[in-house]
Coordinates of N, CA and C in Angstrom, one line a residue:
X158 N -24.4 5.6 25.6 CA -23.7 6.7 24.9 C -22.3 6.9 25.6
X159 N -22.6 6.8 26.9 CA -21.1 6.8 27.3 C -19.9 6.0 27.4
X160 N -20.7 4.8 27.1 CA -20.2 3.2 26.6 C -18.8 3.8 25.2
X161 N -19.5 4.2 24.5 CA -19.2 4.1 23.5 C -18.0 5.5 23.0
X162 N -18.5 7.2 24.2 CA -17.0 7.9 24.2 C -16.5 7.3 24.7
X163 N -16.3 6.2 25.8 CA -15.2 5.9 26.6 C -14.2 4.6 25.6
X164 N -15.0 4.1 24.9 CA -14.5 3.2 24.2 C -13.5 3.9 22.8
X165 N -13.9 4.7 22.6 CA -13.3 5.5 21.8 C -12.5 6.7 22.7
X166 N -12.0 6.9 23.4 CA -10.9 7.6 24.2 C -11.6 9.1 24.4
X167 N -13.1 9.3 24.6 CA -13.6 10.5 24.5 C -13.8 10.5 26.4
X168 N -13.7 11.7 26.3 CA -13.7 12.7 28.0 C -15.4 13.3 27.8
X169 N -16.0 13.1 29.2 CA -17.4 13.8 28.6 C -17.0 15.2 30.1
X170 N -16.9 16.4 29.2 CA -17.0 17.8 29.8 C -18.1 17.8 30.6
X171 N -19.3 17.8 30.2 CA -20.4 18.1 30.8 C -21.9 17.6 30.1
X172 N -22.9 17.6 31.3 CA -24.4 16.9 30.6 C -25.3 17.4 31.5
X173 N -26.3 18.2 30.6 CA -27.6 18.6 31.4 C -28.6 18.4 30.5
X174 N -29.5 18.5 30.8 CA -30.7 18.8 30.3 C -31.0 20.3 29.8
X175 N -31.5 20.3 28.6 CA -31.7 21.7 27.6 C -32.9 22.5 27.8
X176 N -32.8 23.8 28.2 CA -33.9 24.1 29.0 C -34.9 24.4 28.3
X177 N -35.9 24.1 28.5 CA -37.6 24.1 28.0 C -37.5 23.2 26.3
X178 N -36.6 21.6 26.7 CA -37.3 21.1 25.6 C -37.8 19.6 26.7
X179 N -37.4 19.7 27.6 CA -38.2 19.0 28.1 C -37.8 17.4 28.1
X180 N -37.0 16.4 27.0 CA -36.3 15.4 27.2 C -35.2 15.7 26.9
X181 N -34.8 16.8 26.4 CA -33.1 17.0 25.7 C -32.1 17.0 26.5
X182 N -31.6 15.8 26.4 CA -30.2 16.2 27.3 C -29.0 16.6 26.4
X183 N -28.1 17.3 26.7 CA -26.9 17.8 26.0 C -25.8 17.0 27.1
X184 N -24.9 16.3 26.1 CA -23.8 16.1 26.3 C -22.2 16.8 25.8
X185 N -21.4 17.4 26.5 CA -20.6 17.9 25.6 C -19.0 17.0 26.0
X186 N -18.6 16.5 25.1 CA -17.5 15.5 25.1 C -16.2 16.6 24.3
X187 N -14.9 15.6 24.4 CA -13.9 15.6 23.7 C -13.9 14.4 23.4
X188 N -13.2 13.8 21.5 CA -12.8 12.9 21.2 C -11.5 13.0 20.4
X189 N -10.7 12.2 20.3 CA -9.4 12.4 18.9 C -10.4 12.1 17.7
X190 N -9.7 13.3 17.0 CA -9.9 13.0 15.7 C -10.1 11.6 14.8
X191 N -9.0 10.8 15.3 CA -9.0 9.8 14.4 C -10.1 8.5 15.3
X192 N -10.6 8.8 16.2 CA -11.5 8.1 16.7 C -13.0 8.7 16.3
X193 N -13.0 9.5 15.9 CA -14.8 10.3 15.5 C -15.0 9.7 14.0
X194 N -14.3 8.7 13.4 CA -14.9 8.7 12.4 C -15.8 7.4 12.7
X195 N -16.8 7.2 11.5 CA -17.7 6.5 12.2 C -18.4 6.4 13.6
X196 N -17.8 8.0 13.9 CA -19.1 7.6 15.7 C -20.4 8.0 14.9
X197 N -20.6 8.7 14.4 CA -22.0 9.0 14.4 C -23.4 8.0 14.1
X198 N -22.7 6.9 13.0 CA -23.9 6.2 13.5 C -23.5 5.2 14.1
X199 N -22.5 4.4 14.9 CA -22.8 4.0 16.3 C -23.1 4.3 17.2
X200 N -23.0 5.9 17.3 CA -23.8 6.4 18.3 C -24.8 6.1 18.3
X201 N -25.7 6.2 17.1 CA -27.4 5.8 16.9 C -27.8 4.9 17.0
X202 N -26.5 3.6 16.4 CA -27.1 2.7 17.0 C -27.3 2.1 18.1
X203 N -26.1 2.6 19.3 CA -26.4 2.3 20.3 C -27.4 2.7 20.8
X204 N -27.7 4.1 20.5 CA -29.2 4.1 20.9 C -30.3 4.4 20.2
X205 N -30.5 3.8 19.3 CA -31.9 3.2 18.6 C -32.5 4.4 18.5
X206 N -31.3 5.4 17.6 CA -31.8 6.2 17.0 C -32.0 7.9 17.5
X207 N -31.7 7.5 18.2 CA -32.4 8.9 19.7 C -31.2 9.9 19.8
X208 N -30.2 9.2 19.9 CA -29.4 10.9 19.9 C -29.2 11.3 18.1
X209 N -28.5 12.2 18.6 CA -28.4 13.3 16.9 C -26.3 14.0 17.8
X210 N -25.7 13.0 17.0 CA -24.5 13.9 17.1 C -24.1 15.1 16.8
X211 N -23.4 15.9 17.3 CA -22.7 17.3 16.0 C -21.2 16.9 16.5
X212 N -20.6 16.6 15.6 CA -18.9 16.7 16.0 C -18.6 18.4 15.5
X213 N -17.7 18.9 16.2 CA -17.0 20.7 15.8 C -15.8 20.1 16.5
X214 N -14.8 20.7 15.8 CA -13.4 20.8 16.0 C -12.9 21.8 17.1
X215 N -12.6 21.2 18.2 CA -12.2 22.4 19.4 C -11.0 22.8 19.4
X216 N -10.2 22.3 19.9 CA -8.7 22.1 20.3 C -7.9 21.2 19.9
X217 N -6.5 21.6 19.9 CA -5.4 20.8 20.0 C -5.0 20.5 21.2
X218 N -4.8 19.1 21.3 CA -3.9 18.5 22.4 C -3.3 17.2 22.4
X219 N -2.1 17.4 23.6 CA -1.4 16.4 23.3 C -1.8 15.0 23.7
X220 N -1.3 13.8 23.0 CA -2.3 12.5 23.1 C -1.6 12.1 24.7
X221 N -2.4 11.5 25.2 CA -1.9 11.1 26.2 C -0.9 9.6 26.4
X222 N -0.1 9.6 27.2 CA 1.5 8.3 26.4 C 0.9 7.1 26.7
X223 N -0.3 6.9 27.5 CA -1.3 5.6 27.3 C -2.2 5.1 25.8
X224 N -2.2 6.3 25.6 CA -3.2 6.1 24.5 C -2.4 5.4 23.3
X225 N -3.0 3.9 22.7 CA -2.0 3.2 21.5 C -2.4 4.2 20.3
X226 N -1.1 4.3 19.6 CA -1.2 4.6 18.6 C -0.4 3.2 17.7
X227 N -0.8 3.2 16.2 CA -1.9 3.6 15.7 C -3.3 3.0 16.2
X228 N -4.8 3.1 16.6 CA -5.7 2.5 17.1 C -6.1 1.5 17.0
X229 N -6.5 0.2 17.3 CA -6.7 -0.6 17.0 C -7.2 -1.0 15.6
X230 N -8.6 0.1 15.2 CA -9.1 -0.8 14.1 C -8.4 -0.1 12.9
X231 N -7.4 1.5 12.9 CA -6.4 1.6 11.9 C -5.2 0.6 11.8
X232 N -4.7 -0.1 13.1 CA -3.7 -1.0 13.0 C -4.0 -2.2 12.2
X233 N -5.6 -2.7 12.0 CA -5.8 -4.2 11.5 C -5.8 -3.6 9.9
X234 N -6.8 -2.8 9.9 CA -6.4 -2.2 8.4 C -5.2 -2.0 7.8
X235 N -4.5 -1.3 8.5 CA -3.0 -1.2 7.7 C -2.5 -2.6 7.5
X236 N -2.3 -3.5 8.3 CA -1.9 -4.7 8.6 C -2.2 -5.9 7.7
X237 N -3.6 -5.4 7.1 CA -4.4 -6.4 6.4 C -4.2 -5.8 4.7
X238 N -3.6 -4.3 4.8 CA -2.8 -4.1 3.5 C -1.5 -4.5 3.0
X239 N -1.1 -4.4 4.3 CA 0.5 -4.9 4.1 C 0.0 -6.0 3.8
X240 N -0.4 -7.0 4.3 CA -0.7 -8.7 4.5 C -1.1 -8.5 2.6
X241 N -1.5 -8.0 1.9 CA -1.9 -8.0 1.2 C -1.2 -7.9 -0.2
X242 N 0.0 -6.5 -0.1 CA 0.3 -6.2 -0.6 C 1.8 -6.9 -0.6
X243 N 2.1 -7.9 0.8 CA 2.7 -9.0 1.0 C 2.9 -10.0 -0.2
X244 N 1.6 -10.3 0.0 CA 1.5 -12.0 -1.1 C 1.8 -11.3 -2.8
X245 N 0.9 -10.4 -2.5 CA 0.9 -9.3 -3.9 C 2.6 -9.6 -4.8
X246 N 3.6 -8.8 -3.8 CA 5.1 -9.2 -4.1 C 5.3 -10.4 -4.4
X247 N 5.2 -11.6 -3.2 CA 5.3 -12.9 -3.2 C 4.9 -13.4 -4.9
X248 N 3.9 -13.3 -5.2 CA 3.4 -14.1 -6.5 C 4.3 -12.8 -7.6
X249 N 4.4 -12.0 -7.7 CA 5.1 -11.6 -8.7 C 6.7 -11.6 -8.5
X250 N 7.5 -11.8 -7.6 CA 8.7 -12.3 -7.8 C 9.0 -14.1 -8.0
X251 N 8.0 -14.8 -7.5 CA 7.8 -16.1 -8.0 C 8.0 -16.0 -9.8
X252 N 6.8 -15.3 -10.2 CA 6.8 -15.1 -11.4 C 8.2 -14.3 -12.2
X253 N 8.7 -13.6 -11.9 CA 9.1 -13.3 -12.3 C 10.8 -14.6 -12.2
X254 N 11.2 -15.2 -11.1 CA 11.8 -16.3 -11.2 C 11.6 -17.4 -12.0
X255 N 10.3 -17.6 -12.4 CA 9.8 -18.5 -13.5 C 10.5 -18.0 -14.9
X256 N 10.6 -16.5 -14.7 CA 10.8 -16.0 -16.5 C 12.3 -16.0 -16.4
X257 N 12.8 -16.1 -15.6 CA 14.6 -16.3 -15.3 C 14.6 -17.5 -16.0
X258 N 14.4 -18.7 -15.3 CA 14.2 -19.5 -15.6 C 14.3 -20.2 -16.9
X259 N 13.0 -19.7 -17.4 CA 12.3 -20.1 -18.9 C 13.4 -19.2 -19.6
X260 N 14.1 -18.1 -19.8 CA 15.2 -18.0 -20.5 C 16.3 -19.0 -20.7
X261 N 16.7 -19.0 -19.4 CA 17.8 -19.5 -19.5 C 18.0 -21.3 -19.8
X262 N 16.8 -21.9 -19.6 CA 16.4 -23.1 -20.5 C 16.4 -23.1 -22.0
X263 N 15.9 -21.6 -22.5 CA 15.9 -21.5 -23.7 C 17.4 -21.3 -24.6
X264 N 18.2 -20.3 -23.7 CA 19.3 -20.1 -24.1 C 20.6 -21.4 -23.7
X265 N 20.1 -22.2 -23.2 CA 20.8 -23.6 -22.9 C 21.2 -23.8 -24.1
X266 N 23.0 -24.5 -24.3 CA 23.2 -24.6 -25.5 C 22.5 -26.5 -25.4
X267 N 22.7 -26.7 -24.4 CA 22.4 -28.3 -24.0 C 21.0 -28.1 -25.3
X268 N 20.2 -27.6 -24.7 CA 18.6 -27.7 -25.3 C 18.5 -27.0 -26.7
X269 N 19.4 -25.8 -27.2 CA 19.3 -25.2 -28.1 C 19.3 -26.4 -29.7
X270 N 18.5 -26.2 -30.7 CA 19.5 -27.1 -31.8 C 20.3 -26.2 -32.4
X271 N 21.3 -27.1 -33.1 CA 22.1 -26.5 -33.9 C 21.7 -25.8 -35.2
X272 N 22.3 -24.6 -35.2 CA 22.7 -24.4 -36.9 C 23.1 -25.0 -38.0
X273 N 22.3 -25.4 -38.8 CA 23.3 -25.8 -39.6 C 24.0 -25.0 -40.8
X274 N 24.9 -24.8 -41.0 CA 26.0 -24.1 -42.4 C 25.1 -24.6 -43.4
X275 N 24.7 -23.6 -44.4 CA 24.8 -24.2 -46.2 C 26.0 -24.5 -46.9
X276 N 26.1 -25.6 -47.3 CA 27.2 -26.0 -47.7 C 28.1 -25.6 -48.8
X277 N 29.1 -26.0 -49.3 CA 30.0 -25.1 -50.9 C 29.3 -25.8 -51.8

């Protein structure tokens, strides 16, 4: 469990044991926002089920100048939209250079035929 705040930039405040249940330990952490999503069930998974998260919103504070922003796994995502929305562009300005093109073949007087006049 603590594998996994520290991997995610969480501070653990404090951890005891909950009185008269006998295995309960209470952990009380800090995490950033944009790192609590999806903890809850890697928390479980890391432990096969046994803890029970509650995330509650405590405080504001400032991030610390080590900490990367954007996070790693929002950086590959964004990245793999851009990447995406990249090619996206790519094939429709191709395309749209094809229809340049295909005009201007069409409007060719080279390739155009002639009119012909009805005669007197």
């Amino acid at each position: 469990m603590y594998g996994v705040l520290s991997r995610r930039h969480g501070r653990v405040l404090a951890g005891d044991m909950a009185e008269g249940s006998g295995a309960t330990f209470n952990v009380t952490a800090v995490l950033p926002v944009v790192e609590s999503f999806d903890f809850a069930p890697e928390i479980r998974k890391q432990t096969s089920g046994l803890a029970s998260p509650q995330l509650v919103f405590s405080h504001w504070e400032p991030e610390p100048a080590a900490h990367r922003w954007p996070p790693p796994r929002a950086a590959a995502a964004a990245y793999s939209k851009k990447e995406e929305k990249g090619e996206e562009e790519e094939l429709e300005q191709e395309e749209e250079k094809e229809e340049v093109r295909e005009r201007r073949t069409m409007s060719s007087p080279a390739k155009s035929s002639p009119v012909q006049q009805p005669g007197p």
